[in-house]
Amino acid sequence: LGVDLGYDDARAARMLELVAEVWPVQSVRVMGSAALGLAYAACGRYDLFLHHFLYPWDVAAGIVLVREGGGAIVDRDGGAVSIASEGVVAGAPAVEELLSLARGRPWRE
């Protein structure tokens, strides 16, 4: 599981609550780079990557990488992702059911 906590403590706390909801996992890695986290999801290094708050420059290339790599990616509300999406859930097609994590979870504002 790859996550990024960002710079806002309240949002980071909500992300950690979400990680607790999907526990147990083999490992949790905090990236520090949404672009790298999405690239890892695209190539299969991560089964799932979560990020709660993004800017367009953080997510633009990652959307393309995940889609072209055959992965699945949705915004934090479970809808279609775009560069205007503030948060994302991305992963391999095999974990597409986990993308429902975006709906009704504590990371949503």
mmCIF file of C-alpha atoms in Angstrom:
data_model
loop_
_atom_site.group_PDB
_atom_site.id
_atom_site.type_symbol
_atom_site.label_atom_id
_atom_site.label_comp_id
_atom_site.label_asym_id
_atom_site.label_seq_id
_atom_site.Cartn_x
_atom_site.Cartn_y
_atom_site.Cartn_z
ATOM 1 C CA LEU A 1 0.000 0.000 0.000
ATOM 2 C CA GLY A 2 1.447 3.350 -1.008
ATOM 3 C CA VAL A 3 0.224 6.593 0.500
ATOM 4 C CA ASP A 4 1.286 10.185 0.717
ATOM 5 C CA LEU A 5 0.426 12.268 3.748
ATOM 6 C CA GLY A 6 0.957 15.735 2.312
ATOM 7 C CA TYR A 7 1.591 18.833 4.381
ATOM 8 C CA ASP A 8 -1.692 19.274 6.254
ATOM 9 C CA ASP A 9 -1.758 17.487 9.618
ATOM 10 C CA ALA A 10 -5.549 17.091 9.739
ATOM 11 C CA ARG A 11 -5.639 15.529 6.276
ATOM 12 C CA ALA A 12 -2.682 13.313 7.136
ATOM 13 C CA ALA A 13 -4.555 12.068 10.210
ATOM 14 C CA ARG A 14 -7.552 11.180 8.028
ATOM 15 C CA MET A 15 -5.260 9.295 5.654
ATOM 16 C CA LEU A 16 -3.879 7.282 8.556
ATOM 17 C CA GLU A 17 -7.466 6.474 9.616
ATOM 18 C CA LEU A 18 -8.071 5.147 6.109
ATOM 19 C CA VAL A 19 -4.911 3.035 6.283
ATOM 20 C CA ALA A 20 -6.223 1.577 9.557
ATOM 21 C CA GLU A 21 -9.466 0.614 7.791
ATOM 22 C CA VAL A 22 -7.668 -1.406 5.098
ATOM 23 C CA TRP A 23 -5.251 -3.009 7.558
ATOM 24 C CA PRO A 24 -3.772 -5.638 7.516
ATOM 25 C CA VAL A 25 -1.491 -5.111 4.553
ATOM 26 C CA GLN A 26 2.019 -6.398 3.997
ATOM 27 C CA SER A 27 3.538 -2.932 4.127
ATOM 28 C CA VAL A 28 2.650 0.744 3.992
ATOM 29 C CA ARG A 29 5.012 3.133 2.282
ATOM 30 C CA VAL A 30 4.789 6.891 2.566
ATOM 31 C CA MET A 31 6.157 8.249 -0.683
ATOM 32 C CA GLY A 32 6.527 11.986 -0.467
ATOM 33 C CA SER A 33 5.777 12.156 -4.193
ATOM 34 C CA ALA A 34 2.342 11.569 -5.699
ATOM 35 C CA ALA A 35 3.831 11.280 -9.185
ATOM 36 C CA LEU A 36 6.185 8.500 -8.068
ATOM 37 C CA GLY A 37 3.424 6.755 -6.118
ATOM 38 C CA LEU A 38 1.179 6.714 -9.180
ATOM 39 C CA ALA A 39 4.072 5.461 -11.318
ATOM 40 C CA TYR A 40 4.585 2.612 -8.837
ATOM 41 C CA ALA A 41 0.861 1.778 -9.041
ATOM 42 C CA ALA A 42 1.053 1.874 -12.838
ATOM 43 C CA CYS A 43 3.941 -0.591 -13.056
ATOM 44 C CA GLY A 44 2.566 -2.916 -10.384
ATOM 45 C CA ARG A 45 5.088 -2.136 -7.666
ATOM 46 C CA TYR A 46 2.125 -1.041 -5.525
ATOM 47 C CA ASP A 47 -1.154 -2.899 -5.489
ATOM 48 C CA LEU A 48 -2.882 0.251 -4.277
ATOM 49 C CA PHE A 49 -1.921 3.924 -3.951
ATOM 50 C CA LEU A 50 -3.957 6.513 -2.041
ATOM 51 C CA HIS A 51 -3.547 10.255 -1.900
ATOM 52 C CA HIS A 52 -6.014 12.612 -0.242
ATOM 53 C CA PHE A 53 -5.145 16.015 -1.688
ATOM 54 C CA LEU A 54 -3.433 16.814 -4.976
ATOM 55 C CA TYR A 55 -2.806 19.668 -7.352
ATOM 56 C CA PRO A 56 -3.038 19.210 -11.141
ATOM 57 C CA TRP A 57 0.749 19.058 -11.526
ATOM 58 C CA ASP A 58 0.869 16.218 -8.986
ATOM 59 C CA VAL A 59 -1.548 13.949 -10.813
ATOM 60 C CA ALA A 60 -1.477 14.756 -14.554
ATOM 61 C CA ALA A 61 1.269 12.340 -15.603
ATOM 62 C CA GLY A 62 0.185 9.713 -13.079
ATOM 63 C CA ILE A 63 -3.304 9.452 -14.568
ATOM 64 C CA VAL A 64 -1.801 8.674 -17.966
ATOM 65 C CA LEU A 65 0.694 6.184 -16.533
ATOM 66 C CA VAL A 66 -1.937 4.239 -14.594
ATOM 67 C CA ARG A 67 -4.382 4.131 -17.501
ATOM 68 C CA GLU A 68 -1.742 3.164 -20.070
ATOM 69 C CA GLY A 69 -0.388 0.542 -17.691
ATOM 70 C CA GLY A 70 -3.820 -1.075 -17.551
ATOM 71 C CA GLY A 71 -4.543 -0.012 -13.988
ATOM 72 C CA ALA A 72 -7.623 1.555 -12.486
ATOM 73 C CA ILE A 73 -7.798 5.055 -11.025
ATOM 74 C CA VAL A 74 -10.681 7.032 -9.525
ATOM 75 C CA ASP A 75 -10.966 10.300 -7.649
ATOM 76 C CA ARG A 76 -11.383 10.326 -3.882
ATOM 77 C CA ASP A 77 -15.162 10.364 -4.273
ATOM 78 C CA GLY A 78 -15.092 7.229 -6.427
ATOM 79 C CA GLY A 79 -15.806 9.107 -9.660
ATOM 80 C CA ALA A 80 -13.881 9.626 -12.859
ATOM 81 C CA VAL A 81 -10.441 11.075 -12.226
ATOM 82 C CA SER A 82 -9.142 14.216 -13.918
ATOM 83 C CA ILE A 83 -6.406 16.756 -13.308
ATOM 84 C CA ALA A 84 -8.974 18.666 -11.234
ATOM 85 C CA SER A 85 -9.388 15.699 -8.852
ATOM 86 C CA GLU A 86 -8.148 16.573 -5.389
ATOM 87 C CA GLY A 87 -7.425 13.008 -4.334
ATOM 88 C CA VAL A 88 -7.022 9.614 -5.985
ATOM 89 C CA VAL A 89 -7.175 5.894 -5.423
ATOM 90 C CA ALA A 90 -5.176 3.916 -7.987
ATOM 91 C CA GLY A 91 -4.177 0.319 -8.421
ATOM 92 C CA ALA A 92 -3.979 -2.801 -10.491
ATOM 93 C CA PRO A 93 -7.181 -4.040 -12.136
ATOM 94 C CA ALA A 94 -7.149 -7.039 -9.778
ATOM 95 C CA VAL A 95 -7.821 -4.725 -6.822
ATOM 96 C CA GLU A 96 -10.509 -2.677 -8.512
ATOM 97 C CA GLU A 97 -12.985 -3.579 -5.765
ATOM 98 C CA LEU A 98 -10.680 -1.797 -3.321
ATOM 99 C CA LEU A 99 -11.250 1.403 -5.259
ATOM 100 C CA SER A 100 -14.564 1.609 -3.417
ATOM 101 C CA LEU A 101 -12.452 2.781 -0.473
ATOM 102 C CA ALA A 102 -12.944 6.242 -1.865
ATOM 103 C CA ARG A 103 -16.609 6.259 -0.913
ATOM 104 C CA GLY A 104 -17.671 7.418 2.539
ATOM 105 C CA ARG A 105 -14.326 7.160 4.265
ATOM 106 C CA PRO A 106 -12.748 9.484 6.816
ATOM 107 C CA TRP A 107 -10.320 11.044 4.344
ATOM 108 C CA ARG A 108 -13.140 12.841 2.580
ATOM 109 C CA GLU A 109 -13.793 16.400 3.644
#
